PDB file of C-alpha atoms in Angstrom:
ATOM      1  CA  THR X   5      14.771 148.207 -22.589  1.00 50.00           C
ATOM      2  CA  LYS X   6      16.150 145.387 -20.504  1.00 58.00           C
ATOM      3  CA  LEU X   7      19.479 143.656 -20.097  1.00 58.00           C
ATOM      4  CA  ASP X   8      19.683 140.578 -22.268  1.00 56.00           C
ATOM      5  CA  PRO X   9      20.343 137.772 -19.734  1.00 59.00           C
ATOM      6  CA  GLN X  10      22.688 135.954 -22.111  1.00 57.00           C
ATOM      7  CA  THR X  11      24.827 138.829 -23.408  1.00 57.00           C
ATOM      8  CA  GLN X  12      24.288 141.368 -20.594  1.00 57.00           C
ATOM      9  CA  GLU X  13      23.777 144.035 -23.275  1.00 56.00           C
ATOM     10  CA  VAL X  14      20.825 146.397 -23.441  1.00 54.00           C
ATOM     11  CA  ALA X  15      18.054 144.887 -25.543  1.00 56.00           C
ATOM     12  CA  PHE X  16      15.272 146.912 -27.137  1.00 49.00           C
ATOM     13  CA  PHE X  17      12.058 144.949 -27.623  1.00 53.00           C
ATOM     14  CA  ASP X  18       9.501 147.585 -28.571  1.00 51.00           C
ATOM     15  CA  ASP X  19       9.225 151.209 -29.367  1.00 46.00           C
ATOM     16  CA  PRO X  20       8.920 153.209 -26.104  1.00 45.00           C
ATOM     17  CA  GLU X  21       5.254 154.162 -26.654  1.00 45.00           C
ATOM     18  CA  THR X  22       4.014 150.576 -26.775  1.00 46.00           C
ATOM     19  CA  PHE X  23       6.571 149.035 -24.411  1.00 47.00           C
ATOM     20  CA  TYR X  24       5.096 150.687 -21.329  1.00 48.00           C
ATOM     21  CA  CYS X  25       1.505 150.630 -22.511  1.00 49.00           C
ATOM     22  CA  ASP X  26      -0.841 148.499 -20.402  1.00 49.00           C
ATOM     23  CA  ASP X  27      -3.708 148.919 -22.874  1.00 52.00           C
ATOM     24  CA  GLU X  28      -4.950 145.542 -24.116  1.00 53.00           C
ATOM     25  CA  ALA X  29      -6.294 147.058 -27.354  1.00 54.00           C
ATOM     26  CA  VAL X  30      -2.865 148.476 -28.231  1.00 49.00           C
ATOM     27  CA  THR X  31      -1.205 145.176 -27.347  1.00 49.00           C
ATOM     28  CA  LYS X  32      -3.473 143.298 -29.775  1.00 52.00           C
ATOM     29  CA  LEU X  33      -2.309 145.549 -32.605  1.00 53.00           C
ATOM     30  CA  TYR X  34       1.276 144.432 -32.001  1.00 54.00           C
ATOM     31  CA  ARG X  35       0.631 140.719 -31.406  1.00 54.00           C
ATOM     32  CA  ARG X  36       2.700 138.643 -33.825  1.00 65.00           C
ATOM     33  CA  GLU X  37       0.832 135.352 -33.640  1.00 72.00           C
ATOM     34  CA  THR X  38      -2.701 134.175 -33.080  1.00 79.00           C
ATOM     35  CA  ARG X  39      -3.134 132.750 -29.627  1.00 85.00           C
ATOM     36  CA  VAL X  40      -4.600 129.286 -29.198  1.00 94.00           C
ATOM     37  CA  PRO X  41      -6.738 128.114 -26.276  1.00 95.00           C
ATOM     38  CA  VAL X  42      -4.963 125.955 -23.691  1.00 96.00           C
ATOM     39  CA  THR X  43      -5.471 124.926 -20.094  1.00 96.00           C
ATOM     40  CA  LEU X  44      -2.053 124.790 -18.448  1.00 97.00           C
ATOM     41  CA  ASN X  45      -0.827 125.254 -14.891  1.00 98.00           C
ATOM     42  CA  GLY X  46       1.833 127.761 -13.985  1.00 98.00           C
ATOM     43  CA  LEU X  47       3.604 129.683 -11.286  1.00 98.00           C
ATOM     44  CA  VAL X  48       4.466 133.383 -11.524  1.00 97.00           C
ATOM     45  CA  SER X  49       6.856 135.359  -9.365  1.00 97.00           C
ATOM     46  CA  GLN X  50       8.151 138.913  -9.222  1.00 95.00           C
ATOM     47  CA  GLU X  51      11.212 139.981 -11.209  1.00 95.00           C
ATOM     48  CA  LYS X  52      13.334 139.960  -8.045  1.00 95.00           C
ATOM     49  CA  ASP X  53      12.317 136.329  -7.310  1.00 95.00           C
ATOM     50  CA  PRO X  54      13.745 134.216 -10.198  1.00 93.00           C
ATOM     51  CA  MET X  55      13.804 131.093  -8.012  1.00 95.00           C
ATOM     52  CA  LEU X  56      10.016 131.371  -7.492  1.00 95.00           C
ATOM     53  CA  SER X  57      10.305 131.223  -3.713  1.00 96.00           C
ATOM     54  CA  THR X  58       6.976 133.092  -3.301  1.00 95.00           C
ATOM     55  CA  PRO X  59       4.991 132.352  -6.478  1.00 96.00           C
ATOM     56  CA  ILE X  60       1.332 132.808  -7.223  1.00 96.00           C
ATOM     57  CA  GLN X  61      -0.588 129.997  -8.904  1.00 97.00           C
ATOM     58  CA  VAL X  62      -1.954 130.767 -12.377  1.00 97.00           C
ATOM     59  CA  ASN X  63      -3.611 129.044 -15.295  1.00 98.00           C
ATOM     60  CA  LEU X  64      -2.586 129.725 -18.869  1.00 98.00           C
ATOM     61  CA  LEU X  65      -5.730 130.049 -20.961  1.00 97.00           C
ATOM     62  CA  ASP X  66      -4.228 131.016 -24.299  1.00 95.00           C
ATOM     63  CA  LEU X  67      -0.799 130.775 -25.824  1.00 96.00           C
ATOM     64  CA  SER X  68       1.344 131.812 -28.794  1.00 94.00           C
ATOM     65  CA  LEU X  69       5.035 131.455 -29.591  1.00 92.00           C
ATOM     66  CA  HIS X  70       5.620 134.883 -28.069  1.00 94.00           C
ATOM     67  CA  GLY X  71       3.306 135.078 -25.077  1.00 96.00           C
ATOM     68  CA  CYS X  72       0.241 134.000 -23.178  1.00 97.00           C
ATOM     69  CA  PHE X  73      -2.684 135.055 -21.033  1.00 97.00           C
ATOM     70  CA  VAL X  74      -2.470 133.905 -17.428  1.00 98.00           C
ATOM     71  CA  TYR X  75      -5.626 133.766 -15.367  1.00 97.00           C
ATOM     72  CA  THR X  76      -5.091 134.858 -11.778  1.00 96.00           C
ATOM     73  CA  LEU X  77      -7.082 136.647  -9.122  1.00 94.00           C
ATOM     74  CA  GLN X  78      -3.829 138.345  -8.034  1.00 89.00           C
ATOM     75  CA  PRO X  79      -2.259 140.155 -11.030  1.00 88.00           C
ATOM     76  CA  LEU X  80       1.189 141.369  -9.984  1.00 90.00           C
ATOM     77  CA  GLU X  81       1.966 145.088 -10.155  1.00 92.00           C
ATOM     78  CA  GLU X  82       5.243 144.373 -11.909  1.00 91.00           C
ATOM     79  CA  LYS X  83       6.576 145.168 -15.377  1.00 95.00           C
ATOM     80  CA  PHE X  84       8.566 141.906 -15.465  1.00 97.00           C
ATOM     81  CA  VAL X  85       7.834 138.471 -13.996  1.00 97.00           C
ATOM     82  CA  HIS X  86       9.074 134.886 -14.107  1.00 98.00           C
ATOM     83  CA  LEU X  87       6.667 132.230 -15.427  1.00 98.00           C
ATOM     84  CA  LYS X  88       7.057 128.502 -14.848  1.00 98.00           C
ATOM     85  CA  ILE X  89       4.785 126.367 -17.050  1.00 98.00           C
ATOM     86  CA  LEU X  90       4.408 123.139 -15.113  1.00 98.00           C
ATOM     87  CA  GLU X  91       3.459 120.957 -18.091  1.00 97.00           C
ATOM     88  CA  LEU X  92       6.696 121.675 -19.971  1.00 97.00           C
ATOM     89  CA  GLU X  93       9.419 119.035 -19.771  1.00 96.00           C
ATOM     90  CA  ASP X  94      11.949 121.859 -19.320  1.00 95.00           C
ATOM     91  CA  ASN X  95       9.928 123.945 -16.919  1.00 93.00           C
ATOM     92  CA  LEU X  96      12.619 126.405 -15.909  1.00 96.00           C
ATOM     93  CA  PRO X  97      11.140 129.892 -15.416  1.00 97.00           C
ATOM     94  CA  ILE X  98      10.610 132.058 -18.492  1.00 97.00           C
ATOM     95  CA  PHE X  99      11.364 135.769 -18.053  1.00 97.00           C
ATOM     96  CA  CYS X 100       8.337 137.792 -19.232  1.00 97.00           C
ATOM     97  CA  ASN X 101       7.176 141.363 -19.740  1.00 97.00           C
ATOM     98  CA  VAL X 102       3.707 142.088 -18.341  1.00 96.00           C
ATOM     99  CA  ARG X 103       1.988 143.780 -21.302  1.00 95.00           C
ATOM    100  CA  TRP X 104      -1.304 144.370 -19.506  1.00 94.00           C
ATOM    101  CA  ARG X 105      -3.188 143.303 -16.408  1.00 95.00           C
ATOM    102  CA  ARG X 106      -6.843 143.123 -15.475  1.00 95.00           C
ATOM    103  CA  GLU X 107      -8.156 143.064 -11.921  1.00 93.00           C
ATOM    104  CA  TRP X 108     -11.020 140.864 -10.752  1.00 93.00           C
ATOM    105  CA  GLY X 109     -14.490 142.382 -11.169  1.00 93.00           C
ATOM    106  CA  VAL X 110     -14.248 143.853 -14.666  1.00 92.00           C
ATOM    107  CA  GLU X 111     -17.527 142.908 -16.335  1.00 91.00           C
ATOM    108  CA  ASN X 112     -17.280 140.229 -19.056  1.00 91.00           C
ATOM    109  CA  TYR X 113     -13.514 139.746 -18.589  1.00 93.00           C
ATOM    110  CA  LEU X 114     -11.390 137.283 -16.683  1.00 95.00           C
ATOM    111  CA  PRO X 115      -8.752 138.690 -14.326  1.00 96.00           C
ATOM    112  CA  GLY X 116      -5.130 138.112 -15.161  1.00 97.00           C
ATOM    113  CA  MET X 117      -2.117 139.283 -17.137  1.00 96.00           C
ATOM    114  CA  GLY X 118      -0.978 139.283 -20.735  1.00 96.00           C
ATOM    115  CA  LEU X 119       2.650 138.127 -20.810  1.00 97.00           C
ATOM    116  CA  TYR X 120       5.305 138.475 -23.516  1.00 96.00           C
ATOM    117  CA  PHE X 121       8.100 135.875 -23.428  1.00 97.00           C
ATOM    118  CA  MET X 122      11.374 137.791 -23.288  1.00 96.00           C
ATOM    119  CA  ASP X 123      13.787 134.991 -22.410  1.00 95.00           C
ATOM    120  CA  ILE X 124      12.464 131.588 -23.433  1.00 96.00           C
ATOM    121  CA  LYS X 125      14.798 128.717 -24.272  1.00 96.00           C
ATOM    122  CA  PRO X 126      14.569 127.395 -27.847  1.00 96.00           C
ATOM    123  CA  GLU X 127      13.666 123.952 -26.476  1.00 97.00           C
ATOM    124  CA  GLN X 128      10.759 125.422 -24.504  1.00 97.00           C
ATOM    125  CA  ARG X 129       9.475 127.352 -27.533  1.00 96.00           C
ATOM    126  CA  GLU X 130       9.753 124.206 -29.681  1.00 96.00           C
ATOM    127  CA  GLU X 131       7.834 122.148 -27.115  1.00 96.00           C
ATOM    128  CA  LEU X 132       5.055 124.758 -26.930  1.00 95.00           C
ATOM    129  CA  GLU X 133       4.816 124.765 -30.699  1.00 94.00           C
ATOM    130  CA  THR X 134       4.881 120.969 -31.060  1.00 95.00           C
ATOM    131  CA  LYS X 135       2.498 120.088 -28.216  1.00 95.00           C
ATOM    132  CA  TYR X 136      -0.003 122.941 -28.398  1.00 94.00           C
ATOM    133  CA  LEU X 137       0.271 125.348 -31.330  1.00 92.00           C
ATOM    134  CA  ILE X 138       0.726 123.073 -34.351  1.00 89.00           C
ATOM    135  CA  PRO X 139      -1.999 120.564 -33.312  1.00 90.00           C
ATOM    136  CA  PHE X 140      -4.490 123.403 -32.804  1.00 90.00           C
ATOM    137  CA  LYS X 141      -3.678 125.009 -36.164  1.00 87.00           C
ATOM    138  CA  GLU X 142      -3.873 121.642 -37.952  1.00 88.00           C
ATOM    139  CA  ALA X 143      -7.216 120.837 -36.322  1.00 88.00           C
ATOM    140  CA  ASN X 144      -8.625 124.195 -37.426  1.00 86.00           C
ATOM    141  CA  GLU X 145      -7.327 123.796 -40.971  1.00 80.00           C
ATOM    142  CA  THR X 146      -8.972 120.354 -41.180  1.00 65.00           C
ATOM    143  CA  THR X 147     -12.243 121.700 -39.794  1.00 56.00           C
ATOM    144  CA  GLN X 148     -12.324 124.544 -42.299  1.00 53.00           C
ATOM    145  CA  GLU X 149     -11.661 122.223 -45.279  1.00 52.00           C
ATOM    146  CA  GLU X 150     -14.527 119.826 -44.497  1.00 51.00           C
ATOM    147  CA  PRO X 151     -17.671 120.564 -46.528  1.00 51.00           C
ATOM    148  CA  SER X 152     -20.778 121.447 -44.561  1.00 50.00           C
ATOM    149  CA  CYS X 153     -23.953 119.459 -45.229  1.00 50.00           C
TER     150      CYS X 153
END
């Protein structure tokens, strides 16, 4: 549960068992959209720092309408964070739930955090879809339709 920033009412996003689960395998079962590969720059700060006065630098390596994976050597030990995607025209921070985190040194995995967008403006979501998601999906559909020789 979390207060909805617009209405100030309690908002329920997930059932309690999966909401507080940091298990990446469980998270994948509940993912709504396929993530597409991207290379974007971002800043992440703790929940109590919405102005990003002490952010950490991250790179977004995959993206969907509902979340992303951020690569960082310093995953925050927070349940909620603010994410600023620098390439967005409206790059105001997006309030996110940290679904899982992975420390540096886990064999065959990059360190970072899986984020779920909890409070993203419609304009930001539309820009993500238009600039990154739709072109990737269209390119893959075209590739799959071409006959192989």
